[in-house]
Short mmCIF file of C-alpha atoms in Angstrom, two decimals:
data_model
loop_
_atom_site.label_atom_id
_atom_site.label_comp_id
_atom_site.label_asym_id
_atom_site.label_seq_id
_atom_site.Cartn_x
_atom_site.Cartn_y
_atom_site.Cartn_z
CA UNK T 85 124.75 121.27 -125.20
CA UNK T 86 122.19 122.90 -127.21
CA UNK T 87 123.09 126.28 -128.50
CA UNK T 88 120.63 129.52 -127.20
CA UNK T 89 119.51 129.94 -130.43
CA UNK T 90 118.45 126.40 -130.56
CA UNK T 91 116.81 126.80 -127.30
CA UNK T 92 114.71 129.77 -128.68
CA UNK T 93 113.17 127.54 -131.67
CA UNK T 94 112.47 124.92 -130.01
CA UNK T 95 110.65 126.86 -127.24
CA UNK T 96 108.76 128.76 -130.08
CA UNK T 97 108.06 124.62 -131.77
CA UNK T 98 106.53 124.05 -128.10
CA UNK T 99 104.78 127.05 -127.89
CA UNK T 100 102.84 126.63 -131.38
CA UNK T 101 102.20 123.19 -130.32
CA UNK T 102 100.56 123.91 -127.57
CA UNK T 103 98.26 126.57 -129.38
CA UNK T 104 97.29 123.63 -131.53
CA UNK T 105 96.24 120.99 -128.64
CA UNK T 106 94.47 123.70 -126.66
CA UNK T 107 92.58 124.67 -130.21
CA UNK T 108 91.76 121.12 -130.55
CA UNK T 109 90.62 120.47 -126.86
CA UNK T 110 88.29 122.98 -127.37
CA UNK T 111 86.69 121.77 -130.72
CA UNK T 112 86.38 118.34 -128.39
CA UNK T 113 84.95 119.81 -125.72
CA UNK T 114 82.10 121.43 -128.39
CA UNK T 115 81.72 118.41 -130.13
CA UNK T 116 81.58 116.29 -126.82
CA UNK T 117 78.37 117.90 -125.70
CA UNK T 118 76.29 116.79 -128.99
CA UNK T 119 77.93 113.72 -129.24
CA UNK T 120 76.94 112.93 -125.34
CA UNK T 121 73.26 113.98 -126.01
CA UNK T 122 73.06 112.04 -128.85
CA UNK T 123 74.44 108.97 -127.12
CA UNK T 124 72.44 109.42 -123.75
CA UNK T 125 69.04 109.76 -125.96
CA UNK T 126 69.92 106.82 -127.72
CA UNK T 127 70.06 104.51 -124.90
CA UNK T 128 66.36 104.35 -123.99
CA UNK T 129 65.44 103.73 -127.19
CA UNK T 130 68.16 100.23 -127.56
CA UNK T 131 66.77 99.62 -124.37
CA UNK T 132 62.90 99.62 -125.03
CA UNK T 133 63.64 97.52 -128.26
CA UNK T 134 64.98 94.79 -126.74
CA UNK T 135 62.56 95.00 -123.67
CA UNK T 136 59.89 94.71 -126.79
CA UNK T 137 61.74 91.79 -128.82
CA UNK T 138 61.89 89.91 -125.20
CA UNK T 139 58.15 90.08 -124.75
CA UNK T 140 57.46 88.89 -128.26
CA UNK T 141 59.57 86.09 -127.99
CA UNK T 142 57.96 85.18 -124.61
CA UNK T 143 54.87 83.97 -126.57
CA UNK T 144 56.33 81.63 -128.81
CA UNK T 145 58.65 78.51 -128.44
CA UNK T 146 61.56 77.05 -130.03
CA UNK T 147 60.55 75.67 -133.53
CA UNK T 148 60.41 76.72 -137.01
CA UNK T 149 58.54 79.94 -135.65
CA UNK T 150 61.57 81.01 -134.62
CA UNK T 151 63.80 83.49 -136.67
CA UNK T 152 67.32 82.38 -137.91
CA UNK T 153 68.63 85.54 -136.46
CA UNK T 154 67.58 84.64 -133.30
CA UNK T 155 68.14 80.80 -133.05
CA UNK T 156 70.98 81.37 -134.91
CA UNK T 157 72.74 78.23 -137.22
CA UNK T 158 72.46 76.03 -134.10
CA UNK T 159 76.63 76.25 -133.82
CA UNK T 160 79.46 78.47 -132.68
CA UNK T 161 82.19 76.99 -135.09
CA UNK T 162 82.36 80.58 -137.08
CA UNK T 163 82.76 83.98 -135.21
CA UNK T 164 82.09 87.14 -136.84
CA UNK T 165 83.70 89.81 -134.67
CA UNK T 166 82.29 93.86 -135.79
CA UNK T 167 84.93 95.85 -133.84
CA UNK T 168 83.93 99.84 -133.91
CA UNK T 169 86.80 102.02 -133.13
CA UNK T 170 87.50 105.90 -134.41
CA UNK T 171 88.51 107.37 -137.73
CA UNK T 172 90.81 109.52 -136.40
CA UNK T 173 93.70 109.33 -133.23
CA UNK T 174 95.04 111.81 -131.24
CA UNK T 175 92.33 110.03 -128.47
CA UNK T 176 94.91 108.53 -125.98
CA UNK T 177 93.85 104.63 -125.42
CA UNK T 178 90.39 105.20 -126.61
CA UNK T 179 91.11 102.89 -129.69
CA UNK T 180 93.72 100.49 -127.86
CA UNK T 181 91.18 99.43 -125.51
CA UNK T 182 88.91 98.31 -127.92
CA UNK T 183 91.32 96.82 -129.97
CA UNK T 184 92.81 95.02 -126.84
CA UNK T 185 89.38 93.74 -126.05
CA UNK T 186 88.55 92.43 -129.33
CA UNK T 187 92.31 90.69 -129.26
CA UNK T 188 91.99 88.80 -126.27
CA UNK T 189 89.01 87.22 -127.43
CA UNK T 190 90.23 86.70 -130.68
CA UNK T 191 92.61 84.50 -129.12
CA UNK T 192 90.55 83.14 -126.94
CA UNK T 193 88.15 81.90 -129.92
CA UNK T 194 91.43 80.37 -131.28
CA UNK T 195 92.00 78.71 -128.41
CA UNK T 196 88.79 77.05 -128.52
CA UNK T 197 89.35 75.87 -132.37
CA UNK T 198 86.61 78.48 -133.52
CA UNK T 199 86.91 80.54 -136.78
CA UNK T 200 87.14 83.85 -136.28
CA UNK T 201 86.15 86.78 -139.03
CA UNK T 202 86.49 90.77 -138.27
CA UNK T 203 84.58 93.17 -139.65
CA UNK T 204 86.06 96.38 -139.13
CA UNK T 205 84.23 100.08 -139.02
CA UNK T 206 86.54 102.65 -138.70
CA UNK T 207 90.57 103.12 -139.59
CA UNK T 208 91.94 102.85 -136.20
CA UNK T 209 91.06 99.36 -135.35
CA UNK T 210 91.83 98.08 -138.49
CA UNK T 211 95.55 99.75 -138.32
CA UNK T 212 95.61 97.78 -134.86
CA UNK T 213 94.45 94.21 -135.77
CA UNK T 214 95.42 93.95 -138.90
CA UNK T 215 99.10 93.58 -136.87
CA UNK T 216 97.87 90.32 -135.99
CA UNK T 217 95.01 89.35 -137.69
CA UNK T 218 95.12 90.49 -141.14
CA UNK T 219 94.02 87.20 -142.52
CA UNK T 220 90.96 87.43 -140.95
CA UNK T 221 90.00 90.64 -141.81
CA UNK T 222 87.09 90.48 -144.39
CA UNK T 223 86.18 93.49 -144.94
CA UNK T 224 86.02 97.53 -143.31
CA UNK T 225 83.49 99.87 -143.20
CA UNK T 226 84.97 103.64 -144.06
CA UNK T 227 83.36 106.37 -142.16
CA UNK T 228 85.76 109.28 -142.60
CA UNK T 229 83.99 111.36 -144.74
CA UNK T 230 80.81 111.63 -142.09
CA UNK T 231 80.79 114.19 -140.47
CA UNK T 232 77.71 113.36 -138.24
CA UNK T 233 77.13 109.48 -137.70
CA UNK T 234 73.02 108.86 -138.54
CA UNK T 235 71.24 105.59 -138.46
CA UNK T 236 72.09 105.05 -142.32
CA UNK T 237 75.43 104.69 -141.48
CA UNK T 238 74.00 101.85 -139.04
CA UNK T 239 71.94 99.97 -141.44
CA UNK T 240 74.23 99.98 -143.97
CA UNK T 241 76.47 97.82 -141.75
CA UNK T 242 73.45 95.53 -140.08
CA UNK T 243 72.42 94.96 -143.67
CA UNK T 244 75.63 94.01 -144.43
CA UNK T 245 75.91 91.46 -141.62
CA UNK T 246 72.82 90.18 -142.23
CA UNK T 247 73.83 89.15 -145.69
CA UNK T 248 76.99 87.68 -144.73
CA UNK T 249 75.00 85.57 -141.97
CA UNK T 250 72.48 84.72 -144.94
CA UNK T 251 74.85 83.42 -147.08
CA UNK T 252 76.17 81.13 -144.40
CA UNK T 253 79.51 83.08 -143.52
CA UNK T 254 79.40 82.73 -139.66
CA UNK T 255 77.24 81.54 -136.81
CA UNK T 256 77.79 83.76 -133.96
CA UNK T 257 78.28 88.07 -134.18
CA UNK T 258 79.68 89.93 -131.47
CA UNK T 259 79.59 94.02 -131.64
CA UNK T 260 82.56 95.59 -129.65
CA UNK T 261 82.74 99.56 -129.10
CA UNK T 262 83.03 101.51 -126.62
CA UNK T 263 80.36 102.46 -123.70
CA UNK T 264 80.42 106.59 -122.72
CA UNK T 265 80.88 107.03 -119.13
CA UNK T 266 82.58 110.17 -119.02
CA UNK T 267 85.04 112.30 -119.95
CA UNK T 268 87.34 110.03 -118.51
CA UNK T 269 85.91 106.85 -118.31
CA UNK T 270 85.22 105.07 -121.65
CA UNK T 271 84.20 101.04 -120.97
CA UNK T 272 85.19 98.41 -124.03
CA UNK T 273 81.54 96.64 -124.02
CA UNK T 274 81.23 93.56 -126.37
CA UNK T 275 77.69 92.67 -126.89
CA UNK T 276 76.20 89.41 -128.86
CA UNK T 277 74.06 90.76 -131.86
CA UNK T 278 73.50 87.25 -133.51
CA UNK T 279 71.78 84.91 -132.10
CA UNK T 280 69.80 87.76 -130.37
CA UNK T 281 69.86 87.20 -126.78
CA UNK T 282 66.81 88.23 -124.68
CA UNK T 283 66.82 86.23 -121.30
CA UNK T 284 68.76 89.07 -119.18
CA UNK T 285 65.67 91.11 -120.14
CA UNK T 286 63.07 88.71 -120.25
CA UNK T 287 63.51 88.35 -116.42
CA UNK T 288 63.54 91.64 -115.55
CA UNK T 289 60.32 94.08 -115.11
CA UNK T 290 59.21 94.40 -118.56
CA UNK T 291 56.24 97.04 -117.77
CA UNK T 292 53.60 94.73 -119.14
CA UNK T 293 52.03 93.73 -115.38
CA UNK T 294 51.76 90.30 -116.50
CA UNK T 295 49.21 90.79 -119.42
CA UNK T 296 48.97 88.41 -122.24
CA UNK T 297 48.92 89.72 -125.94
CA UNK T 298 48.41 88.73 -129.01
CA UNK T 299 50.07 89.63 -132.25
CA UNK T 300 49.04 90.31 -135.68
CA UNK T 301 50.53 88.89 -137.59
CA UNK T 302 51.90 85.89 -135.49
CA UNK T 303 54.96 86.92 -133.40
CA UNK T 304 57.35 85.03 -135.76
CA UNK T 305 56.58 87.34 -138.56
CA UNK T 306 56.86 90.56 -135.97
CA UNK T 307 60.46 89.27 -134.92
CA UNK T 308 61.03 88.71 -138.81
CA UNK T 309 60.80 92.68 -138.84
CA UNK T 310 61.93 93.50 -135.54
CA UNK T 311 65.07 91.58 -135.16
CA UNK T 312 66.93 93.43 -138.49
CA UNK T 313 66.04 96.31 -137.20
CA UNK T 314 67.23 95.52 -133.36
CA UNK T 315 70.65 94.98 -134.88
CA UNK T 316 70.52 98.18 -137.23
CA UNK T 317 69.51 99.95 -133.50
CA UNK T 318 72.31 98.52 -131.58
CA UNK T 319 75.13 99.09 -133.84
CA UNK T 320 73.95 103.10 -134.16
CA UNK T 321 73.82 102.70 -130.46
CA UNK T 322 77.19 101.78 -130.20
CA UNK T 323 78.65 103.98 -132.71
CA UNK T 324 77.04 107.23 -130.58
CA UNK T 325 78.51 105.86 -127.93
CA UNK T 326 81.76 105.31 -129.63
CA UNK T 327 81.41 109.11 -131.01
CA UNK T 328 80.98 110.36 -127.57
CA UNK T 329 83.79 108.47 -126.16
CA UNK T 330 85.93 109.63 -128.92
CA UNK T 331 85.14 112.83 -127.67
CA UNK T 332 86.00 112.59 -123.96
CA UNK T 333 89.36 110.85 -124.70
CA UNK T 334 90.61 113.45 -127.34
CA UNK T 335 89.67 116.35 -124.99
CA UNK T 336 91.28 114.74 -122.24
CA UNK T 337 94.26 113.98 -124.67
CA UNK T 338 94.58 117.30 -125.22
CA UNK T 339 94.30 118.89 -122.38
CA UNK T 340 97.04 116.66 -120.64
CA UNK T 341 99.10 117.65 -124.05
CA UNK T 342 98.67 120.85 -123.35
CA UNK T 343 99.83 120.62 -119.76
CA UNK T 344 102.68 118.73 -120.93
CA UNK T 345 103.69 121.58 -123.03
CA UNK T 346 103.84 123.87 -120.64
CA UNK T 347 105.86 121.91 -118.63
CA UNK T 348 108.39 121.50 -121.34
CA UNK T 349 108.24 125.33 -121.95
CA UNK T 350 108.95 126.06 -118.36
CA UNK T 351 111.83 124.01 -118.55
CA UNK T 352 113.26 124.88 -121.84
CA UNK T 353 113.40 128.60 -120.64
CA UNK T 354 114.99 127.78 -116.74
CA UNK T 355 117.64 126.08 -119.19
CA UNK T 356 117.66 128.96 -122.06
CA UNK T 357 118.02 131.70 -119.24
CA UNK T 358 120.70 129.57 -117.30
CA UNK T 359 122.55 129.16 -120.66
CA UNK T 360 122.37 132.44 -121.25
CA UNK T 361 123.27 133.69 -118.03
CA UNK T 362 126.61 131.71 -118.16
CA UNK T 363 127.39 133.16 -121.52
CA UNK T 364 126.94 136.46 -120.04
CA UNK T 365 129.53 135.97 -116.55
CA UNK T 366 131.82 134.64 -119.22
CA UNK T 367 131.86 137.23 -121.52
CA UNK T 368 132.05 139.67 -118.55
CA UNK T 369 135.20 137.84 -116.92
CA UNK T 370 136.95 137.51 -120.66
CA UNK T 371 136.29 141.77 -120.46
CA UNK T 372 137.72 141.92 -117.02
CA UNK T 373 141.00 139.87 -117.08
CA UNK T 374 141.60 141.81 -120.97
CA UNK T 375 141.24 144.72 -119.12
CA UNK T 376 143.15 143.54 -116.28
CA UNK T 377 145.91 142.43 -118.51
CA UNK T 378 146.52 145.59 -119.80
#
C-alpha cells in the first residue's frame, strides 16, 4: 500500500496534469473555430471547380484531346496512395482512422497484385504505416513548422505528384484525409485525384440550363490548366479539413482527459483520507492501551 506521502504527490502529478489538458482544450477550442471557417469556406470553392472541369469535359471526347491527368496511363497496375494525417497527437483516433483506412486498402491493392506507393504529409501517418509498409514509403511531406496551412503548402505537394505521375511512377492517385463533421465526428474520406473523375458531377445540376459553350482556347488546353490546379485545390481542401478535424479530436481529447483526471483525483483523495484516517484510530488506540497499561 502506497504510503500518504505518496498519495499526496501523486494527487499533486494529477492535479498539474489536469491544468495542462484543460490549458490545451482551450487553445483547441480557439484554434477549432478558424480552422472550421477555413474548412467550411473551402468547400464551395472544391466544389464549383469540379462542377467547372465536368462541364468542360462534357464538350470533348475521348482522344488525344484529352489530358493525361485525366485519362490517366490507361492502367491501374501502380497505386500512388497521398495519406494526410496530423503533425502532432494528443488527438484520440483522429490519425488511426486515417491510417486504418489507408491500410485496408493497401491490402486490398495487394490483394489484387497492384503496386502500391505512399506518399505521406504529415508525421503521424508515417509513424503508423511505416509499421507495415515502410518499403513502400517514397517519400513525406514535413509540415511541422507551419503554423497556418495556405494553398502553397498544397501546390507544393500537387506539383510534386504531378511530376512523379510525369515521369511514369504510378497510374492511379488516391488522396485520403479526413472530412470535418464536428467536434466529434471526423469521416476518413479517400478521394481519386488521378485520373480525375467527373461523372458523379457531370450528372448532377450543373447550373448551366443546358447551354452550349465554347472555349477559347479549345477545352483540351483549358483542362491542361485546370486539371493541375483541381488537384492543387483538393489536396488544400483536404488538408483544412484535416486541420479542422485535428481540432475537434484534440479538444475532445482533452476534455475527456481532463474528466478523467478528476476522476482519478477524487479517488486518490477518498483513498489518501481513508489512509489517513486509519493511521489516525491507530495511533489513538497505541495512546490508549499505553495509557491503559500503566
Amino acid at each position: 500500500m502506497a504510503s500518504l506521502k505518496d498519495l499526496r504527490n501523486r494527487i499533486a502529478s494529477v492535479k498539474a496534469t489536469q491544468k495542462i489538458t484543460k490549458a490545451m482544450q482551450m487553445v483547441a477550442a480557439a484554434k477549432l473555430r478558424r480552422a472550421q471557417e477555413a474548412a467550411e469556406a473551402a468547400r464551395p470553392y472544391s466544389e464549383r471547380m469540379a462542377t467547372v472541369l465536368a462541364n468542360v469535359t462534357r464538350t470533348i471526347s475521348s482522344g488525344s484531346d484529352v489530358p493525361a491527368l485525366m485519362g490517366g496511363t490507361g492502367k491501374d497496375a501502380v497505386h500512388l496512395l497521398v495519406v494526410c494525417t496530423a503533425e502532432r497527437g494528443l488527438c484520440g483516433g483522429f490519425n488511426s482512422q486515417i491510417a486504418r483506412l489507408a491500410r485496408d486498402h493497401v491490402r486490398h491493392l495487394l490483394a489484387e497484385g497492384k503496386t502500391v506507393k505512399i506518399l505521406c504529409v504529415g508525421k503521424k501517418g508515417f509513424d503508423i504505416l511505416r509499421r507495415d509498409f515502410s518499403a513502400m514509403i517514397i517519400d513525406r511531406v514535413d509540415l511541422r513548422e507551419v503554423k497556418q496551412i495556405g494553398f502553397a503548402n498544397a501546390d507544393a505537394i500537387a506539383h510534386k505528384v504531378i511530376a512523379l505521375f510525369n515521369e511514369g511512377e504510378f497510374d492511379v492517385c488516391t488522396l485520403f484525409y479526413s472530412q470535418f463533421k464536428s467536434v466529434i465526428s471526423q469521416v476518413p474520406t479517400a478521394h481519386q485525384l488521378i485520373p480525375l473523375k467527373t461523372e458523379a458531377v457531370a450528372e448532377e445540376d450543373t447550373g448551366t440550363d443546358g447551354a452550349i459553350y465554347e472555349y477559347e482556347p479549345d477545352a483540351g488546353e483549358i483542362l491542361g490548366d485546370l486539371i493541375p490546379r483541381n488537384i492543387a485545390v483538393q489536396i488544400f481542401h483536404a488538408l483544412l479539413e484535416n486541420a479542422a478535424g485535428e481540432m475537434g479530436a484534440k479538444m475532445s481529447a482533452m476534455d475527456n482527459a481532463t474528466r478523467n483526471a478528476g476522476d482519478m483525483i477524487d479517488r486518490l483523495s477518498i483513498t489518501y483520507n481513508r489512509q489517513r484516517q486509519a493511521q489516525i484510530t491507530k495511533e489513538l488506540i497505541e495512546i490508549i492501551s499505553g495509557a491503559e497499561a500503566l
